[in-house]
Short mmCIF file of C-alpha atoms and ligand atoms in Angstrom, two decimals:
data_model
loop_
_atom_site.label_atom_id
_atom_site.label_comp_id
_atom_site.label_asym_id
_atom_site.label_seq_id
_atom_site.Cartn_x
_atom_site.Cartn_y
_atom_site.Cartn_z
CA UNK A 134 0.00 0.00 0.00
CA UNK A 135 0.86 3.39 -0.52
CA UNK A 136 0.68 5.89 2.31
CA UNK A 137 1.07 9.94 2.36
CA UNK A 138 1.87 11.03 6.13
CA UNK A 139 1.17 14.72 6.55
CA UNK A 140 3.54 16.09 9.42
CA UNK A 141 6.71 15.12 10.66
CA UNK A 142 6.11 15.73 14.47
CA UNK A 143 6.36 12.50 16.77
CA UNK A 144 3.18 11.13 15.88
CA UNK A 145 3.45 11.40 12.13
CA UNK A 146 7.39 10.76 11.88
CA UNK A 147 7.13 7.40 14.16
CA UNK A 148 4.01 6.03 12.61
CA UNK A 149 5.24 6.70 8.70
CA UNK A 150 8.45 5.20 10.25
CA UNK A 151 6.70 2.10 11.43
CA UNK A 152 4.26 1.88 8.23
CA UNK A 153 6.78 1.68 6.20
CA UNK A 154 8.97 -0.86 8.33
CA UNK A 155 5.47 -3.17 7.73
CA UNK A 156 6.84 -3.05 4.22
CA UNK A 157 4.35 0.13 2.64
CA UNK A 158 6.03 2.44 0.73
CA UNK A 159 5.52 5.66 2.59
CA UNK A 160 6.02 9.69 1.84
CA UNK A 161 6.70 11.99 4.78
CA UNK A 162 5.61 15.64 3.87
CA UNK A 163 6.26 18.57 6.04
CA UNK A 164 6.00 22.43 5.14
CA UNK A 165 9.31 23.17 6.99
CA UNK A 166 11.97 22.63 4.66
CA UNK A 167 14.70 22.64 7.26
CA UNK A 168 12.98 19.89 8.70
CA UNK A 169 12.99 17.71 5.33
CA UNK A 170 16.08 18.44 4.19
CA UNK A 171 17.68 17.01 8.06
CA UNK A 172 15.60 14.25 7.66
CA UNK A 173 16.98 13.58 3.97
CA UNK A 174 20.33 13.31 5.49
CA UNK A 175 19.13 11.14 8.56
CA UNK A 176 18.98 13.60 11.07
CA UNK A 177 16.09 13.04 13.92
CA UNK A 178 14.19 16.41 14.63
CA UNK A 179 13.11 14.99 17.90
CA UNK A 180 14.78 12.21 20.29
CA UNK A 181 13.27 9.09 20.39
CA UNK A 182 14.94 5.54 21.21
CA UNK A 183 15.22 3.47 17.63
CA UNK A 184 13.59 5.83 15.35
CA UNK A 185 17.06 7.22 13.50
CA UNK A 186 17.76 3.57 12.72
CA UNK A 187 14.47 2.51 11.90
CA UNK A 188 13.90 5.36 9.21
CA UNK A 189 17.57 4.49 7.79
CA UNK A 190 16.88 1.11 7.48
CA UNK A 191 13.57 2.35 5.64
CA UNK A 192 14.66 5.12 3.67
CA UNK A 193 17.59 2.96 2.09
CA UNK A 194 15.32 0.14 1.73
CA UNK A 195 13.72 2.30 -0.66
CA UNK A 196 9.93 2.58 1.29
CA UNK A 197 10.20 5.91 2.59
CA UNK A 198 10.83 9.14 1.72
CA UNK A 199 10.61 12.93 2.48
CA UNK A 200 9.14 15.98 0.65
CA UNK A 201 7.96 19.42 1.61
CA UNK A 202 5.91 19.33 -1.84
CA UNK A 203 2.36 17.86 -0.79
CA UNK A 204 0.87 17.23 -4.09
CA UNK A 205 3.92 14.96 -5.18
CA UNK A 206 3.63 13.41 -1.56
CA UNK A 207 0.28 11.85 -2.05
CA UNK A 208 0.06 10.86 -5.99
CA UNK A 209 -0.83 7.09 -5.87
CA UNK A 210 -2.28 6.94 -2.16
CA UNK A 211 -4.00 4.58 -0.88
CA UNK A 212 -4.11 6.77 2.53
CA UNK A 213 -3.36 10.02 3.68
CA UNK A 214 -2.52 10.29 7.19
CA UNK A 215 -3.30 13.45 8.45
CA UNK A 216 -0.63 13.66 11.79
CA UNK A 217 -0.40 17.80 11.98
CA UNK A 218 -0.16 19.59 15.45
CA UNK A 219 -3.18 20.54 17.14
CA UNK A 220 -1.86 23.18 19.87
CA UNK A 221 -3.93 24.32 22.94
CA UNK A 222 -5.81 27.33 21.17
CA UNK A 223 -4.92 30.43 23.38
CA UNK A 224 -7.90 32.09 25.40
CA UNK A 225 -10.15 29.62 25.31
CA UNK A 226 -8.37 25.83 25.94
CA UNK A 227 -9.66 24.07 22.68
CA UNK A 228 -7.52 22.34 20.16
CA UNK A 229 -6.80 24.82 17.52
CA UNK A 230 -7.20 22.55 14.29
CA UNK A 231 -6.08 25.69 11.87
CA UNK A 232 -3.25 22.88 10.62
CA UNK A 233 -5.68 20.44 10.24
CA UNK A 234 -8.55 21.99 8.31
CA UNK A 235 -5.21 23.14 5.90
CA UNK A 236 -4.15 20.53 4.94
CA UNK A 237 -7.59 19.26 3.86
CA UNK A 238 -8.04 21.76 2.27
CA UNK A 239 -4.50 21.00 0.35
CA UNK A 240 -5.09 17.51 -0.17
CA UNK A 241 -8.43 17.96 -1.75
CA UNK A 242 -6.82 20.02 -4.48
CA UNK A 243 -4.15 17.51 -4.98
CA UNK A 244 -6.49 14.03 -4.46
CA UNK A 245 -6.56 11.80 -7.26
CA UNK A 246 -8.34 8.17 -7.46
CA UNK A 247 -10.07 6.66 -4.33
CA UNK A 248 -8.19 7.40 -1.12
CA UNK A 249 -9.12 7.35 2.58
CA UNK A 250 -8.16 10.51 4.36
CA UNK A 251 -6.94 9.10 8.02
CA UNK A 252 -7.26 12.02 10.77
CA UNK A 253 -4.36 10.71 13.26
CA UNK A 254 -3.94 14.25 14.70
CA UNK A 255 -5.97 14.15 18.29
CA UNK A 256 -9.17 16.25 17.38
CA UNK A 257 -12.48 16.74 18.46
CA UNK A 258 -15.52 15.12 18.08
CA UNK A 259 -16.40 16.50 14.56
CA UNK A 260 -13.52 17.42 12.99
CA UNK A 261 -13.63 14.31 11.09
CA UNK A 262 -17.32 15.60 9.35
CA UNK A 263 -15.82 19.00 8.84
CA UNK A 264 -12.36 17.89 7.18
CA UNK A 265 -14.81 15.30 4.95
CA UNK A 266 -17.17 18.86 4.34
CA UNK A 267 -13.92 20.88 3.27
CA UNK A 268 -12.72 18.32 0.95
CA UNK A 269 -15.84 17.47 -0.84
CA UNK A 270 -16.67 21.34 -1.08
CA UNK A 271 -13.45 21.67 -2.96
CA UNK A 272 -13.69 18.78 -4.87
CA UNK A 273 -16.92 17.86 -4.87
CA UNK A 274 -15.63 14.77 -7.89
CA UNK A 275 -13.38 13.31 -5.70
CA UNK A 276 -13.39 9.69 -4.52
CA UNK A 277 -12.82 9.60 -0.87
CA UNK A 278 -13.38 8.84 2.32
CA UNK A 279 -12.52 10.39 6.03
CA UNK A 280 -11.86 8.16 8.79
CA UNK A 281 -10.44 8.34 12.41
CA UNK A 282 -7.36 6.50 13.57
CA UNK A 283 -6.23 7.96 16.97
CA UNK A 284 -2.66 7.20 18.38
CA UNK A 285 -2.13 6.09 21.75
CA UNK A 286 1.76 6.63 21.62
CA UNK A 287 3.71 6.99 24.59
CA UNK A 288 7.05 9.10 23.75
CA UNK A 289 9.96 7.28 24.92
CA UNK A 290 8.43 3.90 23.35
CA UNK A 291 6.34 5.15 20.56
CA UNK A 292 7.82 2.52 18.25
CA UNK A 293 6.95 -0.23 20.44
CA UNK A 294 3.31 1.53 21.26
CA UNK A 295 3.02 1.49 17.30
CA UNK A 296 4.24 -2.24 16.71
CA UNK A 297 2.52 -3.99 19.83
CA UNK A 298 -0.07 -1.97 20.63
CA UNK A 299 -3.14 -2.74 23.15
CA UNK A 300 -5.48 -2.11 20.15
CA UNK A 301 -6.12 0.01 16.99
CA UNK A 302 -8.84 2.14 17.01
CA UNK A 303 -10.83 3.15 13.80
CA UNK A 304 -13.53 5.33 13.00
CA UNK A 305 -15.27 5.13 9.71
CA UNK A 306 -18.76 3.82 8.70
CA UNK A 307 -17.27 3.24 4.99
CA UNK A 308 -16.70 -0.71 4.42
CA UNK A 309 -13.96 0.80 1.73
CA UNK A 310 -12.29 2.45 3.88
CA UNK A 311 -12.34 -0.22 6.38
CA UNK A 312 -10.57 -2.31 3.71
CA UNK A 313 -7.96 -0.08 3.35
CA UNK A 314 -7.64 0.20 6.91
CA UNK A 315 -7.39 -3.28 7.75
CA UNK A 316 -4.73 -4.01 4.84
CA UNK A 317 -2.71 -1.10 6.30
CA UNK A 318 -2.49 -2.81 9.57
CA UNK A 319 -2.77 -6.33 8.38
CA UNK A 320 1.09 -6.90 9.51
CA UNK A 321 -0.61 -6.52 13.25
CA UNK A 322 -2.93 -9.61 12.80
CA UNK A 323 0.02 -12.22 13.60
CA UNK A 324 0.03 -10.56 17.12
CA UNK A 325 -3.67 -10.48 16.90
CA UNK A 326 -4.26 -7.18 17.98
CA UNK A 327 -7.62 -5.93 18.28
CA UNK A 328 -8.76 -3.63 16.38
CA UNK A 329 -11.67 -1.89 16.81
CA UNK A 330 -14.01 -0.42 14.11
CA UNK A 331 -16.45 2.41 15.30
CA UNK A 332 -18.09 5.58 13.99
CA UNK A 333 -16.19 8.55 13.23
CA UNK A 334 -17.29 10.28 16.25
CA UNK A 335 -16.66 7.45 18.37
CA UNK A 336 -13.15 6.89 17.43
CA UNK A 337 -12.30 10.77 18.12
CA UNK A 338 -13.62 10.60 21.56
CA UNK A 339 -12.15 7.12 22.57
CA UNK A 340 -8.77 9.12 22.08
CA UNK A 341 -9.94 12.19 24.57
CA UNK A 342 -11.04 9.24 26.84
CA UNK A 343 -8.52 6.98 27.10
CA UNK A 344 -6.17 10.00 27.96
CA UNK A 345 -8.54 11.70 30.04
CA UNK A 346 -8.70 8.19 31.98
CA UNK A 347 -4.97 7.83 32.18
CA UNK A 348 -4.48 11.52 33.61
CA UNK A 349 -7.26 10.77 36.14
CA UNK A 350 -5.50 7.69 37.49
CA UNK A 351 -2.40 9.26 37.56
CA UNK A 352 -4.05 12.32 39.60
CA UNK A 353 -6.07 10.24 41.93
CA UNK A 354 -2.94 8.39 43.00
CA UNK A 355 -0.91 11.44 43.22
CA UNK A 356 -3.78 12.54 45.53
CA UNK A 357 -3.56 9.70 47.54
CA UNK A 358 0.32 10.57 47.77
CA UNK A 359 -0.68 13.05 49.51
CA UNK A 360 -3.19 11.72 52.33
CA UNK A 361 -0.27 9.12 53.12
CA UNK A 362 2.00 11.90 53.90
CA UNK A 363 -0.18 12.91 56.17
CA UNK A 364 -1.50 9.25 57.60
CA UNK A 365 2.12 7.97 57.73
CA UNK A 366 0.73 5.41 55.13
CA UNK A 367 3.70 4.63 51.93
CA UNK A 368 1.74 4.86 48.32
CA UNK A 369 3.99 2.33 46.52
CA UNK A 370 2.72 -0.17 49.19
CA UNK A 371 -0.74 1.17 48.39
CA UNK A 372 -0.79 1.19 44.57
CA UNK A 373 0.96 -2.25 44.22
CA UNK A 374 -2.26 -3.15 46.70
CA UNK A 375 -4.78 -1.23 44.54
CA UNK A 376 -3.22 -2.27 41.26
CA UNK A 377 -3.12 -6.14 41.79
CA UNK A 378 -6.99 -5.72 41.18
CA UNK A 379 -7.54 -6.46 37.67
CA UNK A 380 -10.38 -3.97 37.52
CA UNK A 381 -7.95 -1.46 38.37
CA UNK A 382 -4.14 -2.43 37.25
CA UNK A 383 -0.70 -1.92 38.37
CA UNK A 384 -0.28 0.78 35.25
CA UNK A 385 -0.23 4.68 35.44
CA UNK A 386 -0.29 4.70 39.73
CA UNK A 387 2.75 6.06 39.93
CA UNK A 388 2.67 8.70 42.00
CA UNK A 389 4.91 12.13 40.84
CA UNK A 390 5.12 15.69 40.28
CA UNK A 391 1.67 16.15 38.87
CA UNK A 392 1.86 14.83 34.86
CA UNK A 393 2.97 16.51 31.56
CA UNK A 394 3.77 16.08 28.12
CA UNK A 395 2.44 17.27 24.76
CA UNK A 396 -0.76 15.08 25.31
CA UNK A 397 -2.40 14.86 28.78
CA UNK A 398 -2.27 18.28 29.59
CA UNK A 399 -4.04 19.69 26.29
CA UNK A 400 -6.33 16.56 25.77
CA UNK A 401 -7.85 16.91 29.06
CA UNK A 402 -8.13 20.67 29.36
CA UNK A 403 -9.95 20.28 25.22
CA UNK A 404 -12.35 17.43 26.54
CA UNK A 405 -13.45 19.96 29.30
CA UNK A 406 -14.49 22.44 26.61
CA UNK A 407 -16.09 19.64 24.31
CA UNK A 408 -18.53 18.27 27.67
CA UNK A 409 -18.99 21.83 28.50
CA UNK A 410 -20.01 22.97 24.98
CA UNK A 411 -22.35 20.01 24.47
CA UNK A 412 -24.02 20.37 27.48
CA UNK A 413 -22.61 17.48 29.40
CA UNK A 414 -20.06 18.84 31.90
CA UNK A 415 -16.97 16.70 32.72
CA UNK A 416 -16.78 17.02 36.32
CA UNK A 417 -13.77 14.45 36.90
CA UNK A 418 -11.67 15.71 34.27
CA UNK A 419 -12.26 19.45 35.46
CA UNK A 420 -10.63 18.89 38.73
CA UNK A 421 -7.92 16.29 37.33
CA UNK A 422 -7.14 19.69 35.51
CA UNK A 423 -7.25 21.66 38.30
CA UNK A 424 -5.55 19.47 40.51
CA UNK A 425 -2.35 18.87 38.56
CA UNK A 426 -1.86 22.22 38.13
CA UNK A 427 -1.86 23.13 41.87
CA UNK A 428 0.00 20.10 42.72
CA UNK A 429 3.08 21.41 40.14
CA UNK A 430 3.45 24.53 42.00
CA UNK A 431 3.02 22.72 45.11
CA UNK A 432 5.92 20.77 44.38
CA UNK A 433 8.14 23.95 44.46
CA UNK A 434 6.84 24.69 48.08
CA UNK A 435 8.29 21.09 49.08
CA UNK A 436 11.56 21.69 48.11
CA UNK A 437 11.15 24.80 49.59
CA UNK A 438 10.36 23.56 52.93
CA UNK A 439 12.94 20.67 52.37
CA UNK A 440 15.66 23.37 52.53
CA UNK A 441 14.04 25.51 55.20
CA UNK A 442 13.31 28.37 52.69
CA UNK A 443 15.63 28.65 49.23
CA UNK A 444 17.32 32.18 49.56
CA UNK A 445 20.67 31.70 48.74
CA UNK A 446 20.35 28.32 48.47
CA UNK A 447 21.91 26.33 45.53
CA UNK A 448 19.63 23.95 43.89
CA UNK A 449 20.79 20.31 41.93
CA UNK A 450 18.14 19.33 39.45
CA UNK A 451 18.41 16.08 37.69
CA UNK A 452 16.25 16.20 34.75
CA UNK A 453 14.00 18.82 32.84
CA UNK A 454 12.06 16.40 30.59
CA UNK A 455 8.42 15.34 31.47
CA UNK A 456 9.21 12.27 31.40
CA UNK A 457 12.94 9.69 30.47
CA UNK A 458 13.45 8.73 27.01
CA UNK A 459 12.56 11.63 25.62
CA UNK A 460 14.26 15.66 24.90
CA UNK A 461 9.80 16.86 25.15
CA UNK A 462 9.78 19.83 27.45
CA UNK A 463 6.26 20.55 26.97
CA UNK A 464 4.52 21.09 30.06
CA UNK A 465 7.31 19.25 32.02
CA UNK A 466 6.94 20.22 35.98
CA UNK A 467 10.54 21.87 35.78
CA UNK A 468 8.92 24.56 33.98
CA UNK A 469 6.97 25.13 37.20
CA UNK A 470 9.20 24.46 39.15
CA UNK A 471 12.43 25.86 38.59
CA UNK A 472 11.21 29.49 38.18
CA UNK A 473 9.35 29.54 41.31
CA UNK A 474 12.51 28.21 43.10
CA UNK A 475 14.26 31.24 41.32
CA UNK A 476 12.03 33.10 42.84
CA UNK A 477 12.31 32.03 45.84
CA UNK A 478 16.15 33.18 45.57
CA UNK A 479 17.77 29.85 44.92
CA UNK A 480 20.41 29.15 42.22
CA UNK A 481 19.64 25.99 40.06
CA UNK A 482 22.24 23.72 38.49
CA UNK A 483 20.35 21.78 36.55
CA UNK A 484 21.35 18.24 34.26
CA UNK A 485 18.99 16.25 31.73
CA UNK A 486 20.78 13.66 29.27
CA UNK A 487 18.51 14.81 26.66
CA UNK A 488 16.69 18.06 26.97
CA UNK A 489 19.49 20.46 27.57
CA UNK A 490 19.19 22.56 24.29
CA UNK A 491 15.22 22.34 24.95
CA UNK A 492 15.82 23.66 28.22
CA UNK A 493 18.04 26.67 27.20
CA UNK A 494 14.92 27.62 24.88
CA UNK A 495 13.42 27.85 28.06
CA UNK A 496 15.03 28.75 30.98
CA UNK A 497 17.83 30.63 29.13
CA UNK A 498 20.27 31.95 31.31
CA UNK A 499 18.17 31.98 34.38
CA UNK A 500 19.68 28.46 35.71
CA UNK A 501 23.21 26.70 35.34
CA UNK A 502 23.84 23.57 32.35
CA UNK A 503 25.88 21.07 34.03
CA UNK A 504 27.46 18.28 31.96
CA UNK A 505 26.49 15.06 33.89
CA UNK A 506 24.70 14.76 36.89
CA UNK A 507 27.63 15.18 39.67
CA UNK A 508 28.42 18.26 37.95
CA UNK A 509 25.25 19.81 39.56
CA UNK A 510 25.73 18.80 43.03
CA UNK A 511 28.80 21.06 43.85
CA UNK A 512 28.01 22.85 46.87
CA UNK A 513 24.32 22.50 46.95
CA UNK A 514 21.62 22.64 49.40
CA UNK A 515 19.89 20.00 48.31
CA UNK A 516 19.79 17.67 45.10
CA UNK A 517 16.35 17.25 43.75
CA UNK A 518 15.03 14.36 41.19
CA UNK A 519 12.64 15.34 38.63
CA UNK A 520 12.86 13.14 35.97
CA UNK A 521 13.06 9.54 36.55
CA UNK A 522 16.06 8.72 33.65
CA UNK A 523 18.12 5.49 34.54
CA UNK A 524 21.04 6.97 34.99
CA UNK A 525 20.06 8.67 37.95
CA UNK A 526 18.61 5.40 39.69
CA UNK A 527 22.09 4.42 41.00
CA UNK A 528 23.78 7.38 41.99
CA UNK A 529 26.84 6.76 43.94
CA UNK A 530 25.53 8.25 46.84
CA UNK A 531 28.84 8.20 48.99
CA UNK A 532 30.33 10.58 46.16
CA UNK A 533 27.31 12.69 46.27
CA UNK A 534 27.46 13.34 50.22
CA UNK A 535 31.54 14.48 49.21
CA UNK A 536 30.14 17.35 46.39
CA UNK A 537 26.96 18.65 48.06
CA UNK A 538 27.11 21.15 50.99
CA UNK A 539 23.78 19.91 52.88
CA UNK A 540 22.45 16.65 52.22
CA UNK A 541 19.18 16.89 51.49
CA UNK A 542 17.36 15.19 48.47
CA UNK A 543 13.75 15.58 47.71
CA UNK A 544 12.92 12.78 45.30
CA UNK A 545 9.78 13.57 43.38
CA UNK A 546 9.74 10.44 41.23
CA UNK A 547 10.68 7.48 43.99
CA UNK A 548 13.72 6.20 42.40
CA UNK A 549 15.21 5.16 45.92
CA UNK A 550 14.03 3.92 49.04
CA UNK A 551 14.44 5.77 52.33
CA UNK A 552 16.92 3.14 53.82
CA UNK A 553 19.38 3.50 50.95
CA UNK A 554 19.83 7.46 51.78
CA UNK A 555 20.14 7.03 55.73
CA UNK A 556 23.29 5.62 55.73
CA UNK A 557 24.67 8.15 53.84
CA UNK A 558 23.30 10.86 56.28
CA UNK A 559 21.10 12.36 53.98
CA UNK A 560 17.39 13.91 55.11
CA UNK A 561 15.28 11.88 51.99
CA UNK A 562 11.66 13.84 50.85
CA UNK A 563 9.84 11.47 48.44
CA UNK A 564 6.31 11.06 47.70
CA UNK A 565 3.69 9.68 49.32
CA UNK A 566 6.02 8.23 52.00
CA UNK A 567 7.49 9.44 55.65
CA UNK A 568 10.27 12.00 54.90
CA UNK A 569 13.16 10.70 56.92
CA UNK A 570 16.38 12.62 58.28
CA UNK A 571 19.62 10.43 59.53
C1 UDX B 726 0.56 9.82 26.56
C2 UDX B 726 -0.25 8.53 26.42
O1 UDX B 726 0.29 7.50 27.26
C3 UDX B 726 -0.32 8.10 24.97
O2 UDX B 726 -1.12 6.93 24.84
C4 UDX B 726 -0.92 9.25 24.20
O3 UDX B 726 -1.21 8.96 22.91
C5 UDX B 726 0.00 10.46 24.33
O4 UDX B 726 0.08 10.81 25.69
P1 UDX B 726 3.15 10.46 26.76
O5 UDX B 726 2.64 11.83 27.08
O6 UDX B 726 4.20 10.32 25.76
O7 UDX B 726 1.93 9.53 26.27
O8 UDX B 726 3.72 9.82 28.11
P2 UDX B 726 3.17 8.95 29.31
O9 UDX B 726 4.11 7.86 29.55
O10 UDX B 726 1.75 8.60 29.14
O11 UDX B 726 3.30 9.98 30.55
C6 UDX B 726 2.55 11.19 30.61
C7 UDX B 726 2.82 11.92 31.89
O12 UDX B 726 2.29 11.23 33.00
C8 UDX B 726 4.31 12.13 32.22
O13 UDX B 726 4.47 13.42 32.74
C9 UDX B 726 4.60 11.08 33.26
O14 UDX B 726 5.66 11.43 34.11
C10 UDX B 726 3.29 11.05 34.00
N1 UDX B 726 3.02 9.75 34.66
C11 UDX B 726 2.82 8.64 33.94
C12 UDX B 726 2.99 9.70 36.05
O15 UDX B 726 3.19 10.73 36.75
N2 UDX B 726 2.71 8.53 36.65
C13 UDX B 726 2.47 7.37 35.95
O16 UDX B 726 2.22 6.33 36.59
C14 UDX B 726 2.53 7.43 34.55
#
């Protein structure tokens, strides 16, 4: 089969990666040139694990290829995956689709033969009707048809999300276009993973769902986090007693620094405004919302009162990222974080093994770039986890007590256990668990 992928971001550069790894001869089209012309010479615009080997081994294979010019991307089709951004609008918290409803508009001028337009961008309920009303106003000839394939990619393993995923969603009421659908991800059947075939509308809002649902758990057990602060209960021990419940599972309870990423945050806050607008207000999701946000800027306040107040203070921050694996700064705690610490008249020294030139974007010359995480720890008050990456899971603690100044660590992601700090002398704030001090 022949597929045209429409964006280059995560979601449209892993999945034209992995489409064309099942052996279809794929065509990744961007607008930004800069963009292609990296990607012609096998340079990643994001960092995710596998992917510049995967699209190597592809792109010499001879199955996929890159072009900023659209109308050459899709001749031949059999699909058009539409995988554009769809930002947080500003002012009002709904997806702007402005990329979207462009490049339907582009690909009905350039469609030619039966194709099914595939929506893989995260959009609202209805978007799917209105790209389908764009194209056939334009072209009202054309053969086509507009379904719904949602991605439930987690960044870090996208390429394993892609290749063994829980299930494939689609969301078409064309038996055509289920064809096509089920050809594209015939390569799936040996693992015999679901797929499941709903209405357009349907498919759209299983995506806000499923990440809605995911962003609750994680909230509710952060939540709990905090009651067992308070009850001198540990919330490992109770989410490894929750989770053994198959009606709840062991996935998505562990408790943090409130969640981020390019998805949870935006997905959530749009599904608010979809149950608002249609009359059917999404209570749950409102405060999940709500409740992360608070709990990001609460996090400052604990490293705060870690230190006994920040002025002066020097700061150690492993990792920037939202989450390991990945060099995704978007809505990542740190950016909470570290500037209310700033504030609060500490110096940061911060390390991440893959977000550093992100973070300069960012924080610019507000905080300190280390090279490796011991780097950071010279003379501080206090080292502070943020990111779980491995590499910070088996710190040589006995050379950490010789850099830092005070040893304190505030641990918002639970990589170590209370008893491993003590005998290094070191006062140990994690979450959801008794702080302890040697
Ligand atoms: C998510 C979804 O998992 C994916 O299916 C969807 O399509 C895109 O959004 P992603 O944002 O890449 O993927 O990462 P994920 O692993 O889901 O983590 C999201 C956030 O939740 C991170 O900030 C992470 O630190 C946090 N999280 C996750 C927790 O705090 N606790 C957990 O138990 C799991």
């Amino acid at each position: 089969m022949r597929i045209a992928m429409i964006g280059t971001g995560y979601v449209g550069l892993v999945s034209g990666a992995c489409f064309s790894d099942f052996g279809h001869g794929v065509v990744c089209v961007d607008k930004d040139e800069g963009k292609i012309a990296r990607l012609k010479q096998g340079k990643m615009p994001i960092y995710e694990p596998g992917l510049d080997v995967l699209v190597g081994s592809n792109v010499e294979a001879g199955r996929l290829s890159f072009t900023t010019d659209l109308v050459e991307g899709i001749a031949g089709a059999d699909a058009i995956f539409i995988a554009v951004g769809t930002p947080t609008r500003r002012g009002d918290g709904f997806a702007d689709l402005t990329y979207v409803y462009a490049a339907a508009a582009e690909i009905a001028d350039a469609l030619d033969g039966y194709t099914v337009v595939v929506n893989k961008s995260t959009v609202p309920v209805g978007t799917g009707a209105e790209v389908e009303r764009i194209i056939r106003e334009r072209r009202p000839d054309a053969a086509f048809d507009v379904a719904s394939n949602p991605e439930f990619l987690r960044e870090g393993a996208a390429i394993d999300d892609f290749k063994r995923p829980d299930r494939v969603v689609v969301g078409t009421s064309s038996p055509r276009a289920v064809e096509v659908m089920r050809e594209l991800y015939r390569p799936l059947s040996l693992n015999e993973v679901p797929m499941v075939f709903t209405s357009r509308e349907t498919a759209e809002l299983t995506k806000y769902a499923a990440n809605a649902f995911l962003a609750t758990k994680i909230t509710f057990i952060n939540e709990v986090a905090d009651i067992c602060e308070k009850v001198g209960a540990d919330v490992q021990q109770v989410a490894r007693g929750i989770g053994l419940d198959g009606r709840i599972g062991a996935k998505f309870l562990h408790a943090g620094p409130g969640y981020g990423g390019s998805c949870f945050p935006k997905d959530t806050m749009a599904l608010v405004h979809t149950a608002r607008e249609a009359g059917a207000p999404f209570t749950i999701v409102q405060a999940v919302v709500d409740a992360n946000a608070a709990r990001k800027q609460a996090m400052a306040d604990r490293i705060i009162a870690a230190c006994n107040g920040v002025q002066g203070a020097r700061i150690s921050v492993l990792g920037l990222a939202f989450k390991p694996n990945t060099d995704d700064m978007r809505d990542a705690p740190s950016l909470d974080i570290l500037p209310r610490l700033i504030e609060a008249g500490a110096t940061i020294a911060a390390f991440d093994p893959e977000s550093m030139d992100e973070a300069r974007k960012h924080f610019g010359d507000t905080i300190t770039y280390c090279d490796d995480a011991y780097a950071t720890m010279a003379g501080a008050d206090a080292v502070v986890i943020l990111t779980e990456w491995n590499e910070f899971r088996a710190l040589d603690l006995k050379r950490i007590g010789g850099l830092v100044k005070r040893r304190i660590m505030v641990d918002l992601r639970n990589v170590y256990q209370p008893s491993e700090l003590i005998p290094h002398g070191f006062a140990y704030h994690s979450i959801g668990r008794a702080s302890v001090a040697p």
